Amino acid sequence: MADTNTTTQVEVKERKPLFGKRERKLITDPLNDNNPITVQVLGICSALAITTQVSPAVVMTLAVIFVMGFSSLFTSLLRHSIPKQVRMIVMLIIIAFLVTVVELSLKAINYPIYQELSVFIGLIITNCIIMGRLEAFAMADKPWPSFIDGVGNAMGYGAILIIVAFFRELFGSGSLMGWDIIGPGAQFAINTEAHWWLEWYMPNNLMVLSASALFVIGVLIWVHRAWNRDLVDVS
Amino acid sequence: MELINIFIKAAFIENMVLAYFLGMCSYLAVSKTLDTAFGLGLAVIFVLGITMPINWIITTFLLSEDGLLGMDLTFLRFILFIAVIASMVQLVEMIIEKYSPALYASLGIFLPLITVNCAILGGSLFMIAREYTFPESVSFGLGSGFGFFLAIVAIAAIREKIQYSNVPGPLRGLGMAFLLTGLMGIGFMSLMGIDPGAFGE
């Protein structure tokens, strides 16, 4: 027993760089090769529901980064003391606690956005990315890499969210972050006077419907896999 | 009559999967073969039909201000709802393991993952937001479960057929499933009827 104690202490003393090669890989992997949405098929529900406009998507991304990073950290800290049979419930309680924190603070800070996101903030609890990463990574690794993995995956998720929201808002309502850019109602955020190349566009109502999120993600997967051939489904 | 209305509305018009896009993860992951999709659909009907009334009882009698505890405890509802759902899923898992080991083996990891199926928590949250009464919440739970069942069986059947088609490589599998779901969503949208006001002048 004393032996193992000393060896672990020695291991701790070997200081590794805070952002070593492995940590960098944990951040960049989810952005491309192992993207939670397009490759691991996790966390689709919220990706579809809140991407009609860019600003809720950004808020959602921030909320998910916060919840994922800290739930990974806490789960990883507790990983030796959680019995295997009740681990799901323990993880869910950690996540639910963090989500409640996010919900109440968002309600206090920015009420209009809170109303817009409505049930979807609560649904972060059942966002499968969080559960999936806790189960696959945080239960088996040290706190710091787990935190990095959580943040990295949340960023991969957020990247897709913002890309989809960009296309849906631009073509669906002709605006970006609430600024009208193209279409008849354009406030000419860029130009001070009317230009025909900004006015000709009629906003496409199909892009506002949630079905179009599926098309955008489907095409995104198509483009991603055409560019990164390793991901192609062989079966 | 109102109850039948809510059932039909939840199953077809406001279908959890195809109108609100909740429960997508297990919907996309388990719909590769018809058998497992069928089993998962039944399990979801059961879990939704049971958790919805239980969560209704919890919010009305425990968490509301005029409930048993006399305090406004709504901030606890996420934690309580998810605990109810997790225990119900555990129950379903035990029942399926006892009576149908074959289905249990084929569902595998996706059975416990019903816990994190957003359709179930989402259903409870919608129930609260829409202020249903007790019988209405039962009807809404069964209706949305049936809607999920319909959707997952339909996409599984389509995906089994489409395996024999010549789909471009990068689109095969997941990409195609997304496009198909989008088309099905538009199909289900037509059940909502047409709003004449939407056409403007």
Short mmCIF file of C-alpha atoms in Angstrom, two decimals:
data_model
loop_
_atom_site.label_atom_id
_atom_site.label_comp_id
_atom_site.label_asym_id
_atom_site.label_seq_id
_atom_site.Cartn_x
_atom_site.Cartn_y
_atom_site.Cartn_z
CA MET A 1 0.00 0.00 0.00
CA ALA A 2 2.77 2.39 0.95
CA ASP A 3 4.52 1.54 -2.31
CA THR A 4 1.58 2.45 -4.50
CA ASN A 5 1.16 5.66 -2.56
CA THR A 6 4.70 6.77 -3.21
CA THR A 7 4.51 5.85 -6.91
CA THR A 8 1.38 7.91 -7.42
CA GLN A 9 3.04 10.80 -5.68
CA VAL A 10 6.02 10.52 -7.99
CA GLU A 11 3.69 10.53 -10.97
CA VAL A 12 2.05 13.67 -9.76
CA LYS A 13 5.41 15.38 -9.38
CA GLU A 14 6.24 14.79 -13.04
CA ARG A 15 4.73 18.01 -14.22
CA LYS A 16 3.24 17.93 -17.64
CA PRO A 17 2.62 21.07 -19.67
CA LEU A 18 -0.88 22.42 -19.12
CA PHE A 19 -1.53 22.37 -22.85
CA GLY A 20 0.48 19.40 -24.06
CA LYS A 21 0.03 17.58 -27.33
CA ARG A 22 -2.77 15.43 -25.94
CA GLU A 23 -4.75 18.39 -24.63
CA ARG A 24 -4.48 20.17 -27.97
CA LYS A 25 -5.71 17.04 -29.70
CA LEU A 26 -8.65 16.82 -27.31
CA ILE A 27 -9.67 20.32 -28.34
CA THR A 28 -9.18 20.00 -32.09
CA ASP A 29 -10.48 16.45 -32.58
CA PRO A 30 -14.15 17.24 -31.91
CA LEU A 31 -13.99 20.11 -34.39
CA ASN A 32 -13.28 17.79 -37.28
CA ASP A 33 -12.58 14.05 -37.10
CA ASN A 34 -14.77 13.31 -34.14
CA ASN A 35 -17.43 15.98 -34.30
CA PRO A 36 -20.22 15.24 -31.83
CA ILE A 37 -23.02 16.06 -34.27
CA THR A 38 -21.83 14.95 -37.68
CA VAL A 39 -19.78 11.93 -36.60
CA GLN A 40 -20.85 10.72 -33.18
CA VAL A 41 -24.56 11.56 -33.78
CA LEU A 42 -24.98 13.07 -30.32
CA GLY A 43 -26.98 16.11 -29.31
CA ILE A 44 -29.05 16.45 -32.46
CA CYS A 45 -32.31 17.53 -30.82
CA SER A 46 -31.22 20.92 -29.61
CA ALA A 47 -29.17 21.47 -32.75
CA LEU A 48 -32.37 21.38 -34.75
CA ALA A 49 -34.67 23.28 -32.50
CA ILE A 50 -32.79 26.45 -31.66
CA THR A 51 -30.92 27.18 -34.88
CA THR A 52 -33.44 29.45 -36.56
CA GLN A 53 -31.37 32.45 -35.47
CA VAL A 54 -27.74 32.99 -34.65
CA SER A 55 -28.02 34.70 -31.27
CA PRO A 56 -29.89 31.90 -29.42
CA ALA A 57 -27.44 29.45 -30.96
CA VAL A 58 -24.52 31.42 -29.51
CA VAL A 59 -26.14 31.55 -26.08
CA MET A 60 -26.87 27.83 -26.24
CA THR A 61 -23.26 27.12 -27.20
CA LEU A 62 -21.97 29.09 -24.22
CA ALA A 63 -24.40 27.29 -21.89
CA VAL A 64 -23.36 23.89 -23.21
CA ILE A 65 -19.63 24.74 -22.94
CA PHE A 66 -20.15 25.70 -19.30
CA VAL A 67 -22.27 22.66 -18.42
CA MET A 68 -20.09 20.18 -20.26
CA GLY A 69 -16.78 21.45 -18.97
CA PHE A 70 -17.81 21.45 -15.35
CA SER A 71 -19.88 18.27 -15.42
CA SER A 72 -16.85 16.47 -16.89
CA LEU A 73 -14.64 17.98 -14.22
CA PHE A 74 -16.93 17.00 -11.34
CA THR A 75 -17.64 13.51 -12.67
CA SER A 76 -13.95 12.94 -13.13
CA LEU A 77 -13.20 14.10 -9.59
CA LEU A 78 -15.86 11.74 -8.23
CA ARG A 79 -15.11 8.85 -10.56
CA HIS A 80 -13.54 6.58 -7.94
CA SER A 81 -16.37 6.99 -5.45
CA ILE A 82 -19.35 6.48 -7.79
CA PRO A 83 -20.69 2.90 -7.72
CA LYS A 84 -21.27 1.51 -11.20
CA GLN A 85 -24.97 0.75 -10.77
CA VAL A 86 -26.03 4.28 -9.88
CA ARG A 87 -23.60 6.20 -12.09
CA MET A 88 -26.32 7.34 -14.50
CA ILE A 89 -28.31 8.96 -11.72
CA VAL A 90 -25.24 10.59 -10.19
CA MET A 91 -24.20 12.04 -13.58
CA LEU A 92 -27.72 13.27 -14.25
CA ILE A 93 -27.87 14.99 -10.90
CA ILE A 94 -24.54 16.73 -11.55
CA ILE A 95 -25.79 17.84 -14.97
CA ALA A 96 -29.20 18.88 -13.66
CA PHE A 97 -27.54 20.96 -10.95
CA LEU A 98 -25.36 22.80 -13.48
CA VAL A 99 -28.29 23.31 -15.86
CA THR A 100 -30.38 24.78 -13.08
CA VAL A 101 -27.53 27.23 -12.38
CA VAL A 102 -27.42 28.20 -16.07
CA GLU A 103 -31.19 28.52 -16.30
CA LEU A 104 -31.55 30.77 -13.29
CA SER A 105 -28.62 32.99 -14.25
CA LEU A 106 -29.84 33.36 -17.83
CA LYS A 107 -33.28 34.26 -16.51
CA ALA A 108 -31.67 37.01 -14.44
CA ILE A 109 -29.24 38.29 -17.07
CA ASN A 110 -31.13 38.18 -20.36
CA TYR A 111 -34.84 37.47 -20.04
CA PRO A 112 -35.83 37.76 -23.76
CA ILE A 113 -33.27 35.14 -24.79
CA TYR A 114 -34.36 32.98 -21.87
CA GLN A 115 -37.93 33.07 -23.14
CA GLU A 116 -36.84 32.29 -26.65
CA LEU A 117 -34.89 29.23 -25.58
CA SER A 118 -37.69 28.15 -23.17
CA VAL A 119 -37.63 24.39 -22.64
CA PHE A 120 -34.42 23.90 -24.55
CA ILE A 121 -32.24 25.14 -21.70
CA GLY A 122 -33.83 22.43 -19.56
CA LEU A 123 -33.25 19.93 -22.33
CA ILE A 124 -29.48 20.42 -22.04
CA ILE A 125 -29.83 17.81 -19.27
CA THR A 126 -30.87 15.22 -21.78
CA ASN A 127 -28.42 16.40 -24.39
CA CYS A 128 -26.80 13.09 -25.24
CA ILE A 129 -23.39 14.71 -25.88
CA ILE A 130 -22.94 15.39 -22.20
CA MET A 131 -24.01 11.95 -21.03
CA GLY A 132 -22.04 10.31 -23.83
CA ARG A 133 -18.80 12.14 -23.06
CA LEU A 134 -19.13 11.61 -19.32
CA GLU A 135 -19.65 7.92 -19.89
CA ALA A 136 -16.93 7.56 -22.51
CA PHE A 137 -14.26 9.90 -21.17
CA ALA A 138 -14.74 11.53 -17.80
CA MET A 139 -15.46 8.26 -15.96
CA ALA A 140 -12.06 6.94 -17.00
CA ASP A 141 -9.69 9.89 -17.03
CA LYS A 142 -8.11 12.58 -14.87
CA PRO A 143 -9.96 15.84 -14.12
CA TRP A 144 -7.94 18.24 -16.32
CA PRO A 145 -8.08 16.20 -19.56
CA SER A 146 -11.77 15.53 -18.86
CA PHE A 147 -12.44 19.23 -18.53
CA ILE A 148 -10.60 19.86 -21.81
CA ASP A 149 -12.50 17.06 -23.51
CA GLY A 150 -15.80 18.46 -22.29
CA VAL A 151 -15.00 21.96 -23.51
CA GLY A 152 -13.64 20.64 -26.82
CA ASN A 153 -16.74 18.60 -27.56
CA ALA A 154 -19.01 21.44 -26.59
CA MET A 155 -17.07 23.64 -29.01
CA GLY A 156 -17.44 21.09 -31.80
CA TYR A 157 -21.14 21.03 -31.09
CA GLY A 158 -21.33 24.81 -30.99
CA ALA A 159 -19.46 25.15 -34.28
CA ILE A 160 -22.09 23.08 -36.09
CA LEU A 161 -24.86 24.91 -34.26
CA ILE A 162 -23.59 28.31 -35.37
CA ILE A 163 -22.95 27.23 -38.96
CA VAL A 164 -26.48 25.84 -39.26
CA ALA A 165 -27.98 28.91 -37.59
CA PHE A 166 -25.99 31.16 -39.95
CA PHE A 167 -27.49 29.59 -43.07
CA ARG A 168 -30.97 29.34 -41.62
CA GLU A 169 -31.10 32.92 -40.44
CA LEU A 170 -29.49 34.38 -43.56
CA PHE A 171 -31.74 32.59 -46.02
CA GLY A 172 -34.78 32.22 -43.80
CA SER A 173 -35.24 35.72 -42.53
CA GLY A 174 -32.56 37.61 -44.45
CA SER A 175 -30.76 38.74 -41.32
CA LEU A 176 -27.80 37.92 -39.11
CA MET A 177 -27.76 38.39 -35.33
CA GLY A 178 -30.99 40.33 -35.74
CA TRP A 179 -29.56 42.73 -38.38
CA ASP A 180 -31.49 42.65 -41.62
CA ILE A 181 -28.94 42.16 -44.35
CA ILE A 182 -30.74 41.00 -47.45
CA GLY A 183 -34.34 41.08 -48.56
CA PRO A 184 -36.96 43.77 -48.94
CA GLY A 185 -36.95 44.78 -45.28
CA ALA A 186 -33.20 45.27 -45.11
CA GLN A 187 -32.08 48.05 -42.82
CA PHE A 188 -28.91 48.33 -44.88
CA ALA A 189 -26.59 47.56 -42.06
CA ILE A 190 -23.69 47.61 -44.49
CA ASN A 191 -24.85 50.26 -46.94
CA THR A 192 -26.60 53.48 -46.20
CA GLU A 193 -28.84 53.43 -49.26
CA ALA A 194 -30.94 50.86 -51.07
CA HIS A 195 -29.19 48.59 -53.55
CA TRP A 196 -30.88 46.23 -55.92
CA TRP A 197 -28.48 43.39 -55.06
CA LEU A 198 -29.65 43.50 -51.48
CA GLU A 199 -33.32 43.95 -52.19
CA TRP A 200 -34.03 41.27 -54.75
CA TYR A 201 -33.96 38.41 -52.23
CA MET A 202 -37.27 37.14 -50.87
CA PRO A 203 -36.80 35.37 -47.51
CA ASN A 204 -37.46 31.66 -47.88
CA ASN A 205 -39.94 30.49 -45.27
CA LEU A 206 -38.83 26.90 -45.68
CA MET A 207 -35.55 27.73 -43.95
CA VAL A 208 -37.40 28.87 -40.85
CA LEU A 209 -39.17 25.52 -40.52
CA SER A 210 -37.32 22.99 -38.42
CA ALA A 211 -37.29 20.49 -41.30
CA SER A 212 -34.73 22.67 -43.06
CA ALA A 213 -32.30 22.21 -40.16
CA LEU A 214 -32.26 18.53 -41.06
CA PHE A 215 -31.49 19.38 -44.69
CA VAL A 216 -28.73 21.79 -43.70
CA ILE A 217 -27.12 19.26 -41.34
CA GLY A 218 -27.57 16.49 -43.92
CA VAL A 219 -25.80 18.55 -46.56
CA LEU A 220 -23.16 19.55 -44.00
CA ILE A 221 -22.48 15.87 -43.30
CA TRP A 222 -22.28 15.26 -47.03
CA VAL A 223 -19.74 18.05 -47.53
CA HIS A 224 -17.76 17.07 -44.44
CA ARG A 225 -17.50 13.43 -45.49
CA ALA A 226 -16.72 14.27 -49.09
CA TRP A 227 -13.82 16.39 -47.81
CA ASN A 228 -12.72 13.94 -45.13
CA ARG A 229 -13.00 10.59 -46.87
CA ASP A 230 -12.06 8.53 -43.78
CA LEU A 231 -15.48 9.16 -42.30
CA VAL A 232 -17.49 7.64 -45.15
CA ASP A 233 -19.94 4.97 -44.00
CA VAL A 234 -18.85 1.77 -45.76
CA SER A 235 -21.69 -0.51 -44.72
CA MET B 1 -63.60 14.12 -26.71
CA GLU B 2 -60.98 16.63 -25.61
CA LEU B 3 -58.78 13.71 -24.56
CA ILE B 4 -58.97 12.06 -27.98
CA ASN B 5 -58.17 15.41 -29.51
CA ILE B 6 -55.03 15.76 -27.40
CA PHE B 7 -53.97 12.21 -28.25
CA ILE B 8 -54.31 12.75 -31.99
CA LYS B 9 -52.70 16.16 -31.83
CA ALA B 10 -49.72 14.79 -29.89
CA ALA B 11 -49.33 11.77 -32.15
CA PHE B 12 -49.68 13.37 -35.58
CA ILE B 13 -49.81 17.13 -35.68
CA GLU B 14 -47.32 17.92 -32.94
CA ASN B 15 -45.32 14.75 -33.37
CA MET B 16 -42.39 14.79 -30.93
CA VAL B 17 -39.87 13.63 -33.50
CA LEU B 18 -41.07 15.07 -36.76
CA ALA B 19 -42.51 18.38 -35.63
CA TYR B 20 -40.41 19.28 -32.58
CA PHE B 21 -37.35 17.16 -33.41
CA LEU B 22 -36.99 15.83 -29.89
CA GLY B 23 -35.58 12.39 -29.21
CA MET B 24 -33.51 12.58 -32.39
CA CYS B 25 -30.44 10.80 -31.04
CA SER B 26 -32.01 7.45 -30.33
CA TYR B 27 -34.30 7.95 -33.32
CA LEU B 28 -31.31 8.14 -35.67
CA ALA B 29 -29.17 5.59 -33.85
CA VAL B 30 -31.68 2.75 -33.42
CA SER B 31 -33.52 3.03 -36.73
CA LYS B 32 -31.16 0.85 -38.75
CA THR B 33 -33.37 -2.25 -38.51
CA LEU B 34 -37.13 -2.57 -38.15
CA ASP B 35 -37.13 -5.04 -35.22
CA THR B 36 -35.13 -2.91 -32.81
CA ALA B 37 -37.00 0.22 -33.87
CA PHE B 38 -40.28 -1.54 -33.06
CA GLY B 39 -39.03 -2.61 -29.60
CA LEU B 40 -37.66 0.83 -28.75
CA GLY B 41 -40.89 2.46 -29.91
CA LEU B 42 -42.94 0.29 -27.55
CA ALA B 43 -40.56 1.00 -24.66
CA VAL B 44 -40.85 4.75 -25.29
CA ILE B 45 -44.68 4.58 -25.34
CA PHE B 46 -44.56 2.83 -21.97
CA VAL B 47 -42.07 5.21 -20.37
CA LEU B 48 -43.82 8.35 -21.67
CA GLY B 49 -47.26 7.06 -20.68
CA ILE B 50 -46.09 6.45 -17.11
CA THR B 51 -43.67 9.31 -16.40
CA MET B 52 -46.06 12.00 -17.64
CA PRO B 53 -48.79 11.38 -14.99
CA ILE B 54 -46.19 10.83 -12.26
CA ASN B 55 -44.49 14.10 -13.11
CA TRP B 56 -47.89 15.78 -13.17
CA ILE B 57 -48.56 14.54 -9.64
CA ILE B 58 -45.11 15.70 -8.50
CA THR B 59 -45.51 19.22 -9.89
CA THR B 60 -49.05 19.69 -8.63
CA PHE B 61 -48.75 18.20 -5.17
CA LEU B 62 -45.10 18.59 -4.25
CA LEU B 63 -43.57 21.49 -6.12
CA SER B 64 -46.36 24.04 -6.40
CA GLU B 65 -47.02 26.71 -3.83
CA ASP B 66 -50.35 25.27 -2.68
CA GLY B 67 -48.98 21.70 -2.58
CA LEU B 68 -48.20 19.55 0.42
CA LEU B 69 -44.98 21.35 1.31
CA GLY B 70 -46.46 24.82 0.90
CA MET B 71 -43.38 26.18 -0.85
CA ASP B 72 -42.62 27.13 -4.43
CA LEU B 73 -40.07 24.48 -5.33
CA THR B 74 -40.31 24.64 -9.12
CA PHE B 75 -36.54 25.08 -9.41
CA LEU B 76 -36.22 21.44 -8.29
CA ARG B 77 -38.30 20.08 -11.12
CA PHE B 78 -35.47 19.15 -13.51
CA ILE B 79 -33.79 17.01 -10.90
CA LEU B 80 -37.02 15.32 -9.80
CA PHE B 81 -38.26 14.72 -13.35
CA ILE B 82 -35.01 13.16 -14.42
CA ALA B 83 -34.97 10.95 -11.33
CA VAL B 84 -38.49 9.70 -12.11
CA ILE B 85 -37.54 9.05 -15.73
CA ALA B 86 -34.35 7.23 -14.78
CA SER B 87 -36.16 4.95 -12.36
CA MET B 88 -38.93 4.19 -14.89
CA VAL B 89 -36.35 3.31 -17.51
CA GLN B 90 -34.67 1.02 -15.01
CA LEU B 91 -38.07 -0.66 -14.48
CA VAL B 92 -38.66 -1.09 -18.21
CA GLU B 93 -35.17 -2.53 -18.55
CA MET B 94 -35.93 -5.15 -15.88
CA ILE B 95 -39.28 -6.05 -17.46
CA ILE B 96 -37.85 -6.45 -20.95
CA GLU B 97 -34.91 -8.47 -19.63
CA LYS B 98 -37.32 -10.88 -17.93
CA TYR B 99 -39.95 -11.34 -20.63
CA SER B 100 -38.07 -10.80 -23.88
CA PRO B 101 -34.34 -11.53 -23.61
CA ALA B 102 -34.00 -11.43 -27.40
CA LEU B 103 -35.25 -7.85 -27.61
CA TYR B 104 -33.12 -6.97 -24.58
CA ALA B 105 -30.02 -8.21 -26.36
CA SER B 106 -30.84 -6.40 -29.59
CA LEU B 107 -31.57 -3.04 -27.91
CA GLY B 108 -28.37 -3.22 -25.86
CA ILE B 109 -27.02 0.16 -24.79
CA PHE B 110 -29.95 2.09 -26.24
CA LEU B 111 -32.34 0.91 -23.57
CA PRO B 112 -30.66 2.86 -20.73
CA LEU B 113 -30.22 5.73 -23.17
CA ILE B 114 -34.01 6.24 -23.18
CA THR B 115 -33.27 8.15 -19.98
CA VAL B 116 -31.56 10.85 -21.98
CA ASN B 117 -34.12 10.75 -24.77
CA CYS B 118 -35.16 14.40 -24.90
CA ALA B 119 -38.66 13.45 -26.05
CA ILE B 120 -39.42 12.17 -22.57
CA LEU B 121 -38.16 15.08 -20.51
CA GLY B 122 -39.42 17.43 -23.22
CA GLY B 123 -42.88 15.87 -23.00
CA SER B 124 -43.00 16.54 -19.26
CA LEU B 125 -41.85 20.12 -19.74
CA PHE B 126 -44.42 20.71 -22.48
CA MET B 127 -47.08 19.27 -20.19
CA ILE B 128 -46.17 21.84 -17.53
CA ALA B 129 -45.97 24.69 -20.01
CA ARG B 130 -49.40 23.91 -21.45
CA GLU B 131 -51.03 23.43 -18.03
CA TYR B 132 -52.73 20.12 -18.76
CA THR B 133 -55.01 18.44 -16.22
CA PHE B 134 -54.33 14.90 -14.99
CA PRO B 135 -56.39 12.94 -17.60
CA GLU B 136 -55.07 15.25 -20.31
CA SER B 137 -51.50 14.54 -19.26
CA VAL B 138 -52.13 10.77 -19.51
CA SER B 139 -53.57 11.23 -22.98
CA PHE B 140 -50.72 13.55 -24.00
CA GLY B 141 -48.12 11.05 -22.75
CA LEU B 142 -49.62 8.11 -24.60
CA GLY B 143 -50.17 10.22 -27.71
CA SER B 144 -46.64 11.52 -27.93
CA GLY B 145 -45.29 8.03 -27.24
CA PHE B 146 -47.39 6.69 -30.10
CA GLY B 147 -46.11 9.49 -32.31
CA PHE B 148 -42.50 8.53 -31.53
CA PHE B 149 -43.33 4.88 -32.24
CA LEU B 150 -44.85 5.75 -35.62
CA ALA B 151 -41.93 7.94 -36.62
CA ILE B 152 -39.19 5.48 -35.68
CA VAL B 153 -40.91 2.52 -37.35
CA ALA B 154 -41.48 4.55 -40.51
CA ILE B 155 -37.86 5.70 -40.82
CA ALA B 156 -36.54 2.21 -40.02
CA ALA B 157 -38.63 0.75 -42.84
CA ILE B 158 -37.38 3.42 -45.26
CA ARG B 159 -33.76 2.96 -44.21
CA GLU B 160 -33.98 -0.82 -44.68
CA LYS B 161 -35.18 -0.25 -48.24
CA ILE B 162 -32.72 2.50 -49.07
CA GLN B 163 -29.75 0.25 -48.33
CA TYR B 164 -30.27 -1.22 -51.78
CA SER B 165 -30.22 2.12 -53.54
CA ASN B 166 -27.19 3.70 -55.08
CA VAL B 167 -26.59 6.66 -52.76
CA PRO B 168 -23.42 8.77 -53.19
CA GLY B 169 -20.73 7.52 -50.81
CA PRO B 170 -20.37 10.49 -48.44
CA LEU B 171 -24.15 10.78 -48.10
CA ARG B 172 -24.65 7.12 -47.26
CA GLY B 173 -25.95 6.26 -43.80
CA LEU B 174 -26.23 9.24 -41.51
CA GLY B 175 -26.49 11.98 -44.14
CA MET B 176 -29.29 10.19 -45.96
CA ALA B 177 -31.12 9.59 -42.66
CA PHE B 178 -31.08 13.34 -42.00
CA LEU B 179 -32.47 14.21 -45.42
CA LEU B 180 -35.16 11.53 -45.12
CA THR B 181 -36.21 12.79 -41.72
CA GLY B 182 -36.47 16.30 -43.10
CA LEU B 183 -38.73 15.10 -45.90
CA MET B 184 -40.85 13.13 -43.42
CA GLY B 185 -41.08 16.24 -41.26
CA ILE B 186 -42.45 18.21 -44.19
CA GLY B 187 -44.90 15.38 -44.83
CA PHE B 188 -46.14 15.48 -41.26
CA MET B 189 -46.38 19.25 -41.45
CA SER B 190 -49.08 18.91 -44.09
CA LEU B 191 -51.26 17.35 -41.37
CA MET B 192 -51.36 20.73 -39.68
CA GLY B 193 -53.50 22.05 -42.50
CA ILE B 194 -52.88 25.16 -44.53
CA ASP B 195 -53.06 28.58 -42.98
CA PRO B 196 -54.55 30.91 -45.63
CA GLY B 197 -52.98 33.91 -43.92
CA ALA B 198 -49.52 32.54 -44.65
CA PHE B 199 -49.83 33.48 -48.31
CA GLY B 200 -50.11 37.18 -47.67
CA GLU B 201 -52.11 39.18 -50.19
#
